[in-house]
Every structure is written in structure tokens, then in C-alpha cells.
PDB file of C-alpha atoms in Angstrom:
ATOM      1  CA  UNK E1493     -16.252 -13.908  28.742  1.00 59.00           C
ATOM      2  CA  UNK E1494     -15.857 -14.524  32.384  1.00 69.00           C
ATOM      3  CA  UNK E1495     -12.870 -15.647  34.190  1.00 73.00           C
ATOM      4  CA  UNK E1496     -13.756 -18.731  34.598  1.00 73.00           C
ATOM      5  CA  UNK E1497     -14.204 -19.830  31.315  1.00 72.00           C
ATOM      6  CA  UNK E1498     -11.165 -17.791  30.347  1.00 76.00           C
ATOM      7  CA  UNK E1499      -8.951 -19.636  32.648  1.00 79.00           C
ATOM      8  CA  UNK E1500     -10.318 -23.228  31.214  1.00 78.00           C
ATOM      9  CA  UNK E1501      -9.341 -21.599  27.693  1.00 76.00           C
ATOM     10  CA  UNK E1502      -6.421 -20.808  29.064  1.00 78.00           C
ATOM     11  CA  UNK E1503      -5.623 -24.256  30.336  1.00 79.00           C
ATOM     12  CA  UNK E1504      -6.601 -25.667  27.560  1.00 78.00           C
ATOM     13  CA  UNK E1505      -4.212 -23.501  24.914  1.00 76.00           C
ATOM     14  CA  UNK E1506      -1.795 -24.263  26.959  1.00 78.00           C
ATOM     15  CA  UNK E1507      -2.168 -28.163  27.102  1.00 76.00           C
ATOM     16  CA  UNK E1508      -2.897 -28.336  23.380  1.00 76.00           C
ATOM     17  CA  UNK E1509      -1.025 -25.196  21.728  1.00 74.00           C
ATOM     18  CA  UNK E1510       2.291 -24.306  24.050  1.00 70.00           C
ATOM     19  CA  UNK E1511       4.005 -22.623  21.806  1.00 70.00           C
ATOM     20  CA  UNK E1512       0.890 -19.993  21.188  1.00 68.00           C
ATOM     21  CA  UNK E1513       1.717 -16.940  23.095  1.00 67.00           C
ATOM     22  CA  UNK E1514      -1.905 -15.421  23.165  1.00 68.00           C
ATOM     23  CA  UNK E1515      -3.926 -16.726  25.610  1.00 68.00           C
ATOM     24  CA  UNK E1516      -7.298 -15.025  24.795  1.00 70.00           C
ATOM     25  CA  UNK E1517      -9.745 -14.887  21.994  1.00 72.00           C
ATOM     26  CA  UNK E1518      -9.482 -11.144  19.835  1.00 70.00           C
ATOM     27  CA  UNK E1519     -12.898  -9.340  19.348  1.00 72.00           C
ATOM     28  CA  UNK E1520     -13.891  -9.337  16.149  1.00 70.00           C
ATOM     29  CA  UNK E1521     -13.316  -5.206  15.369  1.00 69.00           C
ATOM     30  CA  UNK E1522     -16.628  -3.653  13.761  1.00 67.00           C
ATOM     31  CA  UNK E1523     -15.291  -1.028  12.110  1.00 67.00           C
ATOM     32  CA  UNK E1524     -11.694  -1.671  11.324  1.00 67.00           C
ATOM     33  CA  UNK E1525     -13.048  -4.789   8.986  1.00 62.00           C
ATOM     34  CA  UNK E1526      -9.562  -4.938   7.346  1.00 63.00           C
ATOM     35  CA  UNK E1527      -8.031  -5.800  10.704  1.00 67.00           C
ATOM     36  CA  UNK E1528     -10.468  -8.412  11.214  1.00 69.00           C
ATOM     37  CA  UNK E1529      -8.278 -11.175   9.476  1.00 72.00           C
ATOM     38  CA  UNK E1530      -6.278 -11.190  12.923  1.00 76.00           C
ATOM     39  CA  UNK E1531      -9.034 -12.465  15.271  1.00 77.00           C
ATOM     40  CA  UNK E1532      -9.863 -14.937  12.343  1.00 76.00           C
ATOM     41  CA  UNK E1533      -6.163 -16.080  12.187  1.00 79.00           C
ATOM     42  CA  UNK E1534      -5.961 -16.449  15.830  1.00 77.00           C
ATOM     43  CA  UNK E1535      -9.149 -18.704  16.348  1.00 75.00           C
ATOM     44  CA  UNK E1536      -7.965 -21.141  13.550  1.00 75.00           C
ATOM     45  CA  UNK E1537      -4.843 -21.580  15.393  1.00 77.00           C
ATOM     46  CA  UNK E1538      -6.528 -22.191  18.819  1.00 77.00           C
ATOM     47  CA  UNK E1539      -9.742 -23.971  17.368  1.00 75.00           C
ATOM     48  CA  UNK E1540      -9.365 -27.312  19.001  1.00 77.00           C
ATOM     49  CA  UNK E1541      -8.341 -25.703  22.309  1.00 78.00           C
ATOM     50  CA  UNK E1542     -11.557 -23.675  21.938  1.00 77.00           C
ATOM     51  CA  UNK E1543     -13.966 -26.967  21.165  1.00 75.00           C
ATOM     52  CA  UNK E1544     -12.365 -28.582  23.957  1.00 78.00           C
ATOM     53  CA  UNK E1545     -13.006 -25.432  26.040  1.00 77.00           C
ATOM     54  CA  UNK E1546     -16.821 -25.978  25.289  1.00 74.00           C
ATOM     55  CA  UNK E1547     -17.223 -29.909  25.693  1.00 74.00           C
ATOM     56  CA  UNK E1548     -15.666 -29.058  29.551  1.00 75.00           C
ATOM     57  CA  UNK E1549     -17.863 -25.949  29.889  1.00 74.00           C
ATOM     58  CA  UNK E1550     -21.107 -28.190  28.675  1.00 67.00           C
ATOM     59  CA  UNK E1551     -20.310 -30.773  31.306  1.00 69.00           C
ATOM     60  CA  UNK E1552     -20.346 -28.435  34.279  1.00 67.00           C
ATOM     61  CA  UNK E1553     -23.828 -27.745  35.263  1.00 54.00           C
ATOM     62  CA  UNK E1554     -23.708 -24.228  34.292  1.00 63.00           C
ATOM     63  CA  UNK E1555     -25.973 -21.280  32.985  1.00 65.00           C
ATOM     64  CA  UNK E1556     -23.420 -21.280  30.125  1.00 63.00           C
ATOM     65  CA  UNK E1557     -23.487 -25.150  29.320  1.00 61.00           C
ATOM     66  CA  UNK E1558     -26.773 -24.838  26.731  1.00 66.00           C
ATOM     67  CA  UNK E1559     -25.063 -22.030  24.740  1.00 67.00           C
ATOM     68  CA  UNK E1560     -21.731 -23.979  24.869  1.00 65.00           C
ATOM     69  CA  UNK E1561     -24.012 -26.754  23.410  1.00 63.00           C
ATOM     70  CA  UNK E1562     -25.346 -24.387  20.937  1.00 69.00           C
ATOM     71  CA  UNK E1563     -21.750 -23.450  20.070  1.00 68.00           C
ATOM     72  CA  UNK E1564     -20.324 -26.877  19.483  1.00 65.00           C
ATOM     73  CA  UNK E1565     -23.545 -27.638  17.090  1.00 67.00           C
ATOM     74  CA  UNK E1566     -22.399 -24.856  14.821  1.00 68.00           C
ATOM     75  CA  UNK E1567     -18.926 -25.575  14.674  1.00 69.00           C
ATOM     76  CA  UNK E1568     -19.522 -28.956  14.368  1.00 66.00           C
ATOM     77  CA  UNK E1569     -21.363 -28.370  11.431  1.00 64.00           C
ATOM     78  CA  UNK E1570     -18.614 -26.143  10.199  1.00 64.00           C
ATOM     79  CA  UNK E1571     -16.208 -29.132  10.560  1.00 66.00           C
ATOM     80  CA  UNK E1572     -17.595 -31.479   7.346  1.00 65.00           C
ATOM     81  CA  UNK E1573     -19.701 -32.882   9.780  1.00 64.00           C
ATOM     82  CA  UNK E1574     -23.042 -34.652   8.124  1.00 62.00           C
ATOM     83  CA  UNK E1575     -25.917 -31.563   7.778  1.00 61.00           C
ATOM     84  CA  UNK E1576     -29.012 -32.062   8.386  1.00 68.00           C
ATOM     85  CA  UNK E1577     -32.349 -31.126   6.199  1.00 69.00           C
ATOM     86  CA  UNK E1578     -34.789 -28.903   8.274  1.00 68.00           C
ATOM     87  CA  UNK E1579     -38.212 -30.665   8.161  1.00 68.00           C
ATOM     88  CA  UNK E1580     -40.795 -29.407   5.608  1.00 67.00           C
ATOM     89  CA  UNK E1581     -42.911 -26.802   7.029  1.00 66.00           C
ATOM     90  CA  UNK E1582     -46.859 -27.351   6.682  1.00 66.00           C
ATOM     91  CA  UNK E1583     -47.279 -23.417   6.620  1.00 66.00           C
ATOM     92  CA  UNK E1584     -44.211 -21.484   5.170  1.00 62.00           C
ATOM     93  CA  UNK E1585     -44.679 -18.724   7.491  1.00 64.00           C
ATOM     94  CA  UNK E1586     -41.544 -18.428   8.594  1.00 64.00           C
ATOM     95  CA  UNK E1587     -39.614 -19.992   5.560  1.00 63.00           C
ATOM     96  CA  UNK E1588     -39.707 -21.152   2.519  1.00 69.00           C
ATOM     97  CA  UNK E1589     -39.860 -25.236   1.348  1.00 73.00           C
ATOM     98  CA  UNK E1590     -36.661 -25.049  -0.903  1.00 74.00           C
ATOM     99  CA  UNK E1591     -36.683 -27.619  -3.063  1.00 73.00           C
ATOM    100  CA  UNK E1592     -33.784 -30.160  -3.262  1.00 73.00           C
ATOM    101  CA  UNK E1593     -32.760 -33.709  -3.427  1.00 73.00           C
ATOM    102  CA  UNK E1594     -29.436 -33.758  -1.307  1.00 75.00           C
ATOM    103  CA  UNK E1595     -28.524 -31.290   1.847  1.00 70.00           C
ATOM    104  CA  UNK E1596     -25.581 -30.138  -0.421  1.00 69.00           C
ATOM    105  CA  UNK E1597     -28.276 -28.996  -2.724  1.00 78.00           C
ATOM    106  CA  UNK E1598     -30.573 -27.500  -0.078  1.00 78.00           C
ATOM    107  CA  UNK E1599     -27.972 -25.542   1.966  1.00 74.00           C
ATOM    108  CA  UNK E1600     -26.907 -23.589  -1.737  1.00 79.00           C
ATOM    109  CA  UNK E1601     -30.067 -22.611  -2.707  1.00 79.00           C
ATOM    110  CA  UNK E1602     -31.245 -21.666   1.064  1.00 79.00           C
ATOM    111  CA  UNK E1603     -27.922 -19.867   2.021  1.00 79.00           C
ATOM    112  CA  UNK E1604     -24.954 -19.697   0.037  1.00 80.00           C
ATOM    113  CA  UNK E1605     -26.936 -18.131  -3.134  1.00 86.00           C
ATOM    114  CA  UNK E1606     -28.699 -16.033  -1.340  1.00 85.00           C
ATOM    115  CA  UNK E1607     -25.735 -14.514   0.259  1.00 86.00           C
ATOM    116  CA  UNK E1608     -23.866 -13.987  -2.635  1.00 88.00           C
ATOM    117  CA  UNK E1609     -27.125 -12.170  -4.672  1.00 89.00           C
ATOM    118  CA  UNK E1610     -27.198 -10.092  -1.595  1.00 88.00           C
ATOM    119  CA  UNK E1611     -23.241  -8.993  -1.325  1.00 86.00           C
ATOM    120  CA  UNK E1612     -23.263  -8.310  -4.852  1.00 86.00           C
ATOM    121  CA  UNK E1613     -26.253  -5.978  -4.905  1.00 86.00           C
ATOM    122  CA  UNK E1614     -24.823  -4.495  -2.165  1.00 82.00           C
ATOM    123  CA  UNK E1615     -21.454  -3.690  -3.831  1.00 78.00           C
ATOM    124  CA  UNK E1616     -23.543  -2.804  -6.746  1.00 78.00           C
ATOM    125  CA  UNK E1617     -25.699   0.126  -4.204  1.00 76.00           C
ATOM    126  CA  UNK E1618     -22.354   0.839  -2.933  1.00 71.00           C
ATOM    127  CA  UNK E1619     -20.063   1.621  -5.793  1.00 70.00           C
ATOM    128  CA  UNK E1620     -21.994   1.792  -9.341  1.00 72.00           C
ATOM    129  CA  UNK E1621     -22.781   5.133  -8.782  1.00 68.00           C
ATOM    130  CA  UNK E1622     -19.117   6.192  -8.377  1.00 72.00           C
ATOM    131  CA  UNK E1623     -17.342   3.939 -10.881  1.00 75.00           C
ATOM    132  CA  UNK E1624     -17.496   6.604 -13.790  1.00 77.00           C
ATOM    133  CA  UNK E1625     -16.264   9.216 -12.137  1.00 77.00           C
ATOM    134  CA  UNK E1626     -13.103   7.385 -10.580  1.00 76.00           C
ATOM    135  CA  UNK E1627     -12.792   5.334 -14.196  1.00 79.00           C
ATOM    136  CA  UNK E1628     -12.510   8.936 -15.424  1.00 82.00           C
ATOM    137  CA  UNK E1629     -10.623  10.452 -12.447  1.00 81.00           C
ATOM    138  CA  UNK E1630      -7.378   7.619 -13.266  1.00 82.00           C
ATOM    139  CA  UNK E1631      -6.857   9.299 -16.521  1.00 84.00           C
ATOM    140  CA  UNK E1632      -5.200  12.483 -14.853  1.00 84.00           C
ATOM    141  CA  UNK E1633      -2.430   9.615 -13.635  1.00 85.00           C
ATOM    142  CA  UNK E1634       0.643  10.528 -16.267  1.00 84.00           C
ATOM    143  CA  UNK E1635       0.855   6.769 -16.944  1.00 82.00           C
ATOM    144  CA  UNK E1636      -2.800   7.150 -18.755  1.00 82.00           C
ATOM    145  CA  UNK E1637      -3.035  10.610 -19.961  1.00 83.00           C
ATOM    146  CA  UNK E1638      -0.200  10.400 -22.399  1.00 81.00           C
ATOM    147  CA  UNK E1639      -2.818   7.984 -24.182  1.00 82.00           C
ATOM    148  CA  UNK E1640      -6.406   9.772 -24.132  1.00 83.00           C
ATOM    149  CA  UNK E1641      -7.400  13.254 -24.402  1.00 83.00           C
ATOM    150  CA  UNK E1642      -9.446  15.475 -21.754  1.00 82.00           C
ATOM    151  CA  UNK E1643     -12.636  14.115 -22.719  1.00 82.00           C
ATOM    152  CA  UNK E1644     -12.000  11.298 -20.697  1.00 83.00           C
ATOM    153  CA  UNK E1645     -11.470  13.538 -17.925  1.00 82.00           C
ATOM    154  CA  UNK E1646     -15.052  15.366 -18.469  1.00 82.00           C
ATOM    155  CA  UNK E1647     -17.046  12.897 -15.827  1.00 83.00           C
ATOM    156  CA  UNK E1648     -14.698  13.405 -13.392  1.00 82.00           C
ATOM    157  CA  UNK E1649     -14.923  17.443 -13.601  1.00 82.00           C
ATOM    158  CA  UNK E1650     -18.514  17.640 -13.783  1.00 83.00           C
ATOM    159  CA  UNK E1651     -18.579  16.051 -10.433  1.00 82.00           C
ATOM    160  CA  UNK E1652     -15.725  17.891  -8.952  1.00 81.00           C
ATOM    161  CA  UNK E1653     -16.606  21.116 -10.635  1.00 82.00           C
ATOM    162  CA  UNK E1654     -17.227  23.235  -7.574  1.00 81.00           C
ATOM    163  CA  UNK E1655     -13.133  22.264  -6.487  1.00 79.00           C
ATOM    164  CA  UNK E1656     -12.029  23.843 -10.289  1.00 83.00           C
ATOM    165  CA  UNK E1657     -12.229  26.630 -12.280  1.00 83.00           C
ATOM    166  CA  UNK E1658     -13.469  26.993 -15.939  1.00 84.00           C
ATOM    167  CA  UNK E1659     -13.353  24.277 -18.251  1.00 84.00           C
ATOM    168  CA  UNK E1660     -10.862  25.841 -20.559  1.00 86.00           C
ATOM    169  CA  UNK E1661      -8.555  26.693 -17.684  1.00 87.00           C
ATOM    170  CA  UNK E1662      -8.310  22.745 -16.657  1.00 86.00           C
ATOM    171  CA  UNK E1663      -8.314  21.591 -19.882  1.00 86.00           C
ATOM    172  CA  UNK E1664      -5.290  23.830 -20.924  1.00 88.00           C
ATOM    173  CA  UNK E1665      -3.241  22.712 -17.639  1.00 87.00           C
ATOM    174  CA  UNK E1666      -4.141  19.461 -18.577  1.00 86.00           C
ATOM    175  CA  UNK E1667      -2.542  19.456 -22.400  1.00 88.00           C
ATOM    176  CA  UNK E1668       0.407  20.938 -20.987  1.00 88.00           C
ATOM    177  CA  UNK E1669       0.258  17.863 -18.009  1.00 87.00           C
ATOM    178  CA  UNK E1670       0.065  15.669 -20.689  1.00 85.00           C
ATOM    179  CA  UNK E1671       2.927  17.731 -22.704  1.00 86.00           C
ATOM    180  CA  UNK E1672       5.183  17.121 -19.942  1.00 86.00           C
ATOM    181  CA  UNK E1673       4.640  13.518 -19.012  1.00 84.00           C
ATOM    182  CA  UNK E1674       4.993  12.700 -23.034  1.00 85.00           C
ATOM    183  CA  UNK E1675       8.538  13.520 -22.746  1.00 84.00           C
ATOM    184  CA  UNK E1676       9.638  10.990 -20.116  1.00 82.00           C
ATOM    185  CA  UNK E1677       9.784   7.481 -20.407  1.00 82.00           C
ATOM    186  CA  UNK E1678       7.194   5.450 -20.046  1.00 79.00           C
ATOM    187  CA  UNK E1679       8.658   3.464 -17.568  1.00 79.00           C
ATOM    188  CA  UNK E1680       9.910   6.351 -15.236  1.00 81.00           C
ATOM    189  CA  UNK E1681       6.068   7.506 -15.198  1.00 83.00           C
ATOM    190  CA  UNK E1682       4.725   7.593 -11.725  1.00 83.00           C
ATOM    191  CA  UNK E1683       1.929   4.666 -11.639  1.00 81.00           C
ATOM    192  CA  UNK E1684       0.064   5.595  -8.179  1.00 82.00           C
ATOM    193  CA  UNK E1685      -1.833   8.836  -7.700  1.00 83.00           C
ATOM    194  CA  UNK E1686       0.613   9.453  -4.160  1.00 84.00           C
ATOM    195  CA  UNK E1687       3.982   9.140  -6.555  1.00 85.00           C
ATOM    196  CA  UNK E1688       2.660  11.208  -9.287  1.00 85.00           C
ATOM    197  CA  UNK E1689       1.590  14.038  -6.796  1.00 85.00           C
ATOM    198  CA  UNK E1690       5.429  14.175  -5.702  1.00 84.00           C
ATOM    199  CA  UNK E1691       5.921  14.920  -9.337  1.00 83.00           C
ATOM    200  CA  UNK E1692       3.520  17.592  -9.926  1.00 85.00           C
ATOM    201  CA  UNK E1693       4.404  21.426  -9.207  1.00 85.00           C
ATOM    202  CA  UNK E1694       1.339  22.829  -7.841  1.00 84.00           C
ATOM    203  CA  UNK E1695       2.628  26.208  -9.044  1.00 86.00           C
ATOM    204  CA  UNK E1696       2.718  25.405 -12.612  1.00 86.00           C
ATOM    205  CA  UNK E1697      -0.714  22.645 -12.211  1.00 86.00           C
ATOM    206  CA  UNK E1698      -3.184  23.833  -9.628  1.00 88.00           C
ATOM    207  CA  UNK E1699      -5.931  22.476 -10.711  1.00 87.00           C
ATOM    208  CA  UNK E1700      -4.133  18.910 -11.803  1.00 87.00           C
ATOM    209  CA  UNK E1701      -2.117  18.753  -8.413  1.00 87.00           C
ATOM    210  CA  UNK E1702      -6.242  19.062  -6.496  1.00 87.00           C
ATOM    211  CA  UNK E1703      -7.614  16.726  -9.209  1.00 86.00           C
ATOM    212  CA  UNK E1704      -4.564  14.136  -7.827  1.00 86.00           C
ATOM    213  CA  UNK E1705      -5.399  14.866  -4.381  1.00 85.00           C
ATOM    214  CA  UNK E1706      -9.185  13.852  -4.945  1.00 83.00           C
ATOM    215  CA  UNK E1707      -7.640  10.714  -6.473  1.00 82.00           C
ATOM    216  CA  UNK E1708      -5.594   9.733  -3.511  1.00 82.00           C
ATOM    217  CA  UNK E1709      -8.242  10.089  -0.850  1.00 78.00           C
ATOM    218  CA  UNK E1710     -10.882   7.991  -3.039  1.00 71.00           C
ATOM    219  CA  UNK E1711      -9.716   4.872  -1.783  1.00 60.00           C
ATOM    220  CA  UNK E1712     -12.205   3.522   0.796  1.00 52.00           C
ATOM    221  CA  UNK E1713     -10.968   0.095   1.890  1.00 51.00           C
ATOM    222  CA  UNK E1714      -8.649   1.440   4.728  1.00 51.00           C
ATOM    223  CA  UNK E1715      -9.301   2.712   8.267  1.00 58.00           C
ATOM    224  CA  UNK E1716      -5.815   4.816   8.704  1.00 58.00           C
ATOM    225  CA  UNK E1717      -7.721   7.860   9.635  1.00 60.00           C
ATOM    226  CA  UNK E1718      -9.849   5.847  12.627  1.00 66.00           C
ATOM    227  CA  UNK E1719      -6.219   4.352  14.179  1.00 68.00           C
ATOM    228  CA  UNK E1720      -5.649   7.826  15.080  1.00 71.00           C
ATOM    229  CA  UNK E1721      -8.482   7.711  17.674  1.00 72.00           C
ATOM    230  CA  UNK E1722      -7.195   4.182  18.850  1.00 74.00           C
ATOM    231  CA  UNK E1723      -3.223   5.486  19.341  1.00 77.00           C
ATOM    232  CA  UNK E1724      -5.242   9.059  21.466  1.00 77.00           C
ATOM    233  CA  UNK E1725      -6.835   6.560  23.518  1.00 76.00           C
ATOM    234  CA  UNK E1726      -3.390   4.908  24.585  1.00 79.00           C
ATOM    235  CA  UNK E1727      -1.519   8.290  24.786  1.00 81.00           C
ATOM    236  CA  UNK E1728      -4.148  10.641  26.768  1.00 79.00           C
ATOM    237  CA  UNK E1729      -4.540   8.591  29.896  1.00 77.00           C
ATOM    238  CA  UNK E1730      -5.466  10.006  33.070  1.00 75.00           C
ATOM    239  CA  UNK E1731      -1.437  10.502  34.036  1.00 75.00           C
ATOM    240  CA  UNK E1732      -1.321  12.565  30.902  1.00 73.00           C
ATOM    241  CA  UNK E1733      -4.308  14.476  31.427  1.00 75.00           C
ATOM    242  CA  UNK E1734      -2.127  17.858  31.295  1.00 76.00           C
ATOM    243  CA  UNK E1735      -0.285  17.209  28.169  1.00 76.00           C
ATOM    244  CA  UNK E1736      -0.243  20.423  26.005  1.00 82.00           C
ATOM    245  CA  UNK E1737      -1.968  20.120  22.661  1.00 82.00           C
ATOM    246  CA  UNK E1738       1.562  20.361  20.908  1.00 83.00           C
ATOM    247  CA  UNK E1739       2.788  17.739  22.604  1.00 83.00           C
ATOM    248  CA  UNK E1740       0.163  15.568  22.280  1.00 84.00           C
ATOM    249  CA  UNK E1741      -0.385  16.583  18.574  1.00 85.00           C
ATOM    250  CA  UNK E1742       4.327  14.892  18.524  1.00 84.00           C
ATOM    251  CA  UNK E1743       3.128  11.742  20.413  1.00 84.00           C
ATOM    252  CA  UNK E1744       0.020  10.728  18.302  1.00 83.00           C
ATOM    253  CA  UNK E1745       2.441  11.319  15.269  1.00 83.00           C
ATOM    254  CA  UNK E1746       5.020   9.655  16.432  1.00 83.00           C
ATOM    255  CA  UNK E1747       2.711   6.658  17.739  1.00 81.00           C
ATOM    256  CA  UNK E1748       0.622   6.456  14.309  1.00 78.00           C
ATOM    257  CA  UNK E1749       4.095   7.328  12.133  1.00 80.00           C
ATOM    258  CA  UNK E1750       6.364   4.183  13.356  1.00 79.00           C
ATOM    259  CA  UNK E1751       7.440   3.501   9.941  1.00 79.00           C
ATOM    260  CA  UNK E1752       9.079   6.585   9.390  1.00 83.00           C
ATOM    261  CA  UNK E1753      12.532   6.640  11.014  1.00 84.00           C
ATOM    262  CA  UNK E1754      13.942   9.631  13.040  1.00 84.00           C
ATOM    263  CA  UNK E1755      17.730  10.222  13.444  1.00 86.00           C
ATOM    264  CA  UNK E1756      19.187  11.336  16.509  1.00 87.00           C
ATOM    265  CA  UNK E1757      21.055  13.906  14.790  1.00 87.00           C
ATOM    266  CA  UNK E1758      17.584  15.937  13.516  1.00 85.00           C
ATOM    267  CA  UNK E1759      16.307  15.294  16.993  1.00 83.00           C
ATOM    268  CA  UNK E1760      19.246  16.980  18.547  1.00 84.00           C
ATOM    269  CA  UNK E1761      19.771  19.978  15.890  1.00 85.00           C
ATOM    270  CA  UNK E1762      16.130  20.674  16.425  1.00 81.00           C
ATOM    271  CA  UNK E1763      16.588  20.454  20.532  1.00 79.00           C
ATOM    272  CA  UNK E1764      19.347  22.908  20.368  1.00 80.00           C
ATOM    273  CA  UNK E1765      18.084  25.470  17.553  1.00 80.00           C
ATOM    274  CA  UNK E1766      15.589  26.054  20.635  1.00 74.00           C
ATOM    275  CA  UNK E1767      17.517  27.321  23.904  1.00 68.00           C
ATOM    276  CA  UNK E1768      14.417  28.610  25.230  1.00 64.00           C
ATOM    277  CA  UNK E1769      12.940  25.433  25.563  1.00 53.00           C
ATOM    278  CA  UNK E1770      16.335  23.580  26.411  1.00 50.00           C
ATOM    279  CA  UNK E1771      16.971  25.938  29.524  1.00 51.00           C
ATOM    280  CA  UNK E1772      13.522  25.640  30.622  1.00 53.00           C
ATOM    281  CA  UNK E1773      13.861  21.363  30.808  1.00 53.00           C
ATOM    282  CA  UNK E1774      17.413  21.508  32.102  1.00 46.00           C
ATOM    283  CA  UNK E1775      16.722  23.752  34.877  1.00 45.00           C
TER     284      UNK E1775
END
């Protein structure tokens, strides 16, 4: 957006919306998708600043005054606005003549069912070829193997059987897995695959402590791994173009890590079990 029609959003945020601190519309990110619901968020709060925005822009005799037309169509018609029915074609070369009686009618069969048969074969493509093995791959959780047997676990290790050794060998480990979760309650039973691998001794489970691991990283709604690329960008600028690879390994932890608190104590005992490193900064 140019600065021009960012300062008229600007103005106009501020006339309408003074208490909204952000004066600027957030991309919508392509592959985060689960940070999305922030640029959503922010253009419902600053929606009527943003169609006022566009009725000033289409006024001025501007290259951008059709598409601010085009925009104020489509959110009018977002806005319960009366729809209109697109005329019947002669030749349905280009669509098809759905068939309806009210534009209520013709917008669901034209759009809204077509778009959910579409997102549902799509999660279908997506995940139906994985859901046995991670329905299998939940029974090694102790809160579900104190209730099945390992034949419930036999999808799962035919798919991960180049990570695990002999069939006998895992299904042993896992009796005795099961053996030892039995004898707690069933409350104190770890519930998530993260809390039960805190719980597992890989000396005495090998194969059970990998077969948890696989389980933690299946999740694939999250984008953790990609923020790491986003907090680099923000640490290696060009005034830290010399950073060492340690350091910059500390900063990108401690940039992606915020939750996790650091005492100044452990900072210091840490600082001084080094006097290399604290003569070398002091002098």
C-alpha cells in the first residue's frame, strides 16, 4: 500500500478508532496459517475505518479509485447487504446455470457447498492415509496401554519399523511399559506424549522412549520450527554480521525461549565457573 493511502487509513483509525494503537493493516502470513487469526482480528476492529478509507480513495480521481470500487462491492456484499443473481448464461462456457429460486439458494449451491466438498476431500487426501498409524501410535501413551495389548500397537511398527528392532524385542519392552504404568494410578498417568516421555527411562525402554518421540513430533498444526527463521532474521542484522555461531546459537534461544525464565543467580555461577572468558570481557 502506498503512503498515501496509508496516511488516509491512518487518519481515518484515528478519527473513528482512537483508542486502537495499530495504525496499519497486518499481512495475511502464508505459511504461519495459525497466526493468521491476528490480521483477521485486527481488520474487524478497524473495518469501518477501512470502508471509509475506500469511499475517500474512490472519490479522488485516482488509478486506485476502480479497485477501491471493486473493494467496497465485496465488502458490501459481506455486510448482509441484498446479493444479487448473476444472469443466466446462453452458453455455460464459463459456468454453470445453477438452479434456484432465491439468491440464498443460489449462492449455497454455487459456493458455499462447493467449498466445503472441496476442504473435506482435501483433509480426507491429507490425513486418511495417516490416521491408522497415529490411532495406533496413541496406544504407547501409559493412559491407553494399561487397557489394550500390543496388537494395537502393530500399525504403528510396521510403519516405523526401520526406527526399531525385532518385533519380539518391542513387544517385550512394551509388556513391561505396560507392567509399570499398571501400578500407578490412573489419575497420576501422564496424558500427553511430551509428559509421558519425562516419565520414561530410555535406559530401561529404548525402543518405547523413540516410539514417544515419533508421537510428539506428529503434530502438524504448528509452525514453532519456522519462528526460528523469523527470530534469525531480527538477531543477524548487518551490525551483527560477526556474531560467533555460539553466540548466535544463546540469542536465537533466548529470543524463541521467552517463556522459560532465567535467574540471575545461574547466569552469574555460569559467568564465573568461566574466568577465561570473564578476564577476556573485563579487560
Amino acid at each position: 500500500m502506498s503512503a498515501k493511502r496509508t496516511e488516509i487509513l491512518k487518519s481515518m483509525i484515528s478519527d473513528c478508532c482512537s483508542e486502537q494503537k495499530k495504525k496499519k493493516l497486518i499481512l495475511l502470513c502464508e505459511t504461519r496459517w495459525v497466526e493468521r487469526h491476528d490480521s483477521v482480528f485486527l481488520f474487524k476492529d478497524i473495518l469501518e475505518p477501512i470502508l471509509l478509507s475506500l469511499l475517500k480513495i474512490e472519490e479522488e480521481s485516482s488509478d486506485s479509485a476502480p479497485k477501491a470500487h471493486v473493494l467496497i462491492k465485496e465488502t458490501a456484499a459481506k455486510l448482509d447487504i441484498k446479493e444479487e443473481i448473476p444472469r443466466v448464461c446462453r452458453l455455460q462456457t464459463a459456468r454453470n446455470n445453477v438452479p434456484d429460486s432465491t439468491e440464498e439458494e443460489y449462492y449455497r449451491r454455487a459456493v458455499y457447498v462447493p467449498y466445503l466438498d472441496d476442504f473435506c476431500n482435501s483433509l480426507k487426501a491429507r490425513f486418511e492415509s495417516h490416521k491408522e498409524t497415529v490411532a495406533s501410535l496413541q496406544h504407547i501413551l501409559p493412559e491407553f496401554c494399561t487397557k489394550t495389548g500390543f496388537y494395537s500397537l502393530e500399525a504403528a511398527f510396521n510403519f516405523f519399523e526401520e526406527y526399531l528392532p525385532h518385533k519380539e524385542v518391542v513387544q517385550s519392552e512394551f509388556m513391561s511399559w505396560k507392567e509399570k504404568c499398571s501400578q500407578e494410578k490412573f489419575e497420576n498417568l501422564p496424558k500427553t506424549a511430551i509428559s509421558s516421555l519425562e516419565k520414561c527411562d530410555k535406559t530401561f525402554f529404548p525402543n518405547i522412549y523413540i516410539l514417544l518421540k515419533l508421537l510428539a513430533v506428529v503434530p502438524v498444526c504448528v509452525a514453532t520450527v519456522e519462528r526460528s527463521f523469523s527470530s534469525l532474521r531480527r538477531l543477524k542484522t548487518y551490525l551483527r554480521n560477526t556474531t560467533s555461531k555460539s553466540r548466535l546459537n544463546g540469542l536465537a534461544l533466548l529470543s524463541i525461549h521467552r517463556d522459560i525464565k532465567i535467574r540471575d543467580e545461574e547466569v552469574l555461577d555460569k559467568f564465573a565457573s568461566v574466568p577465561r572468558i570473564r578476564f577476556a570481557n573485563f579487560t
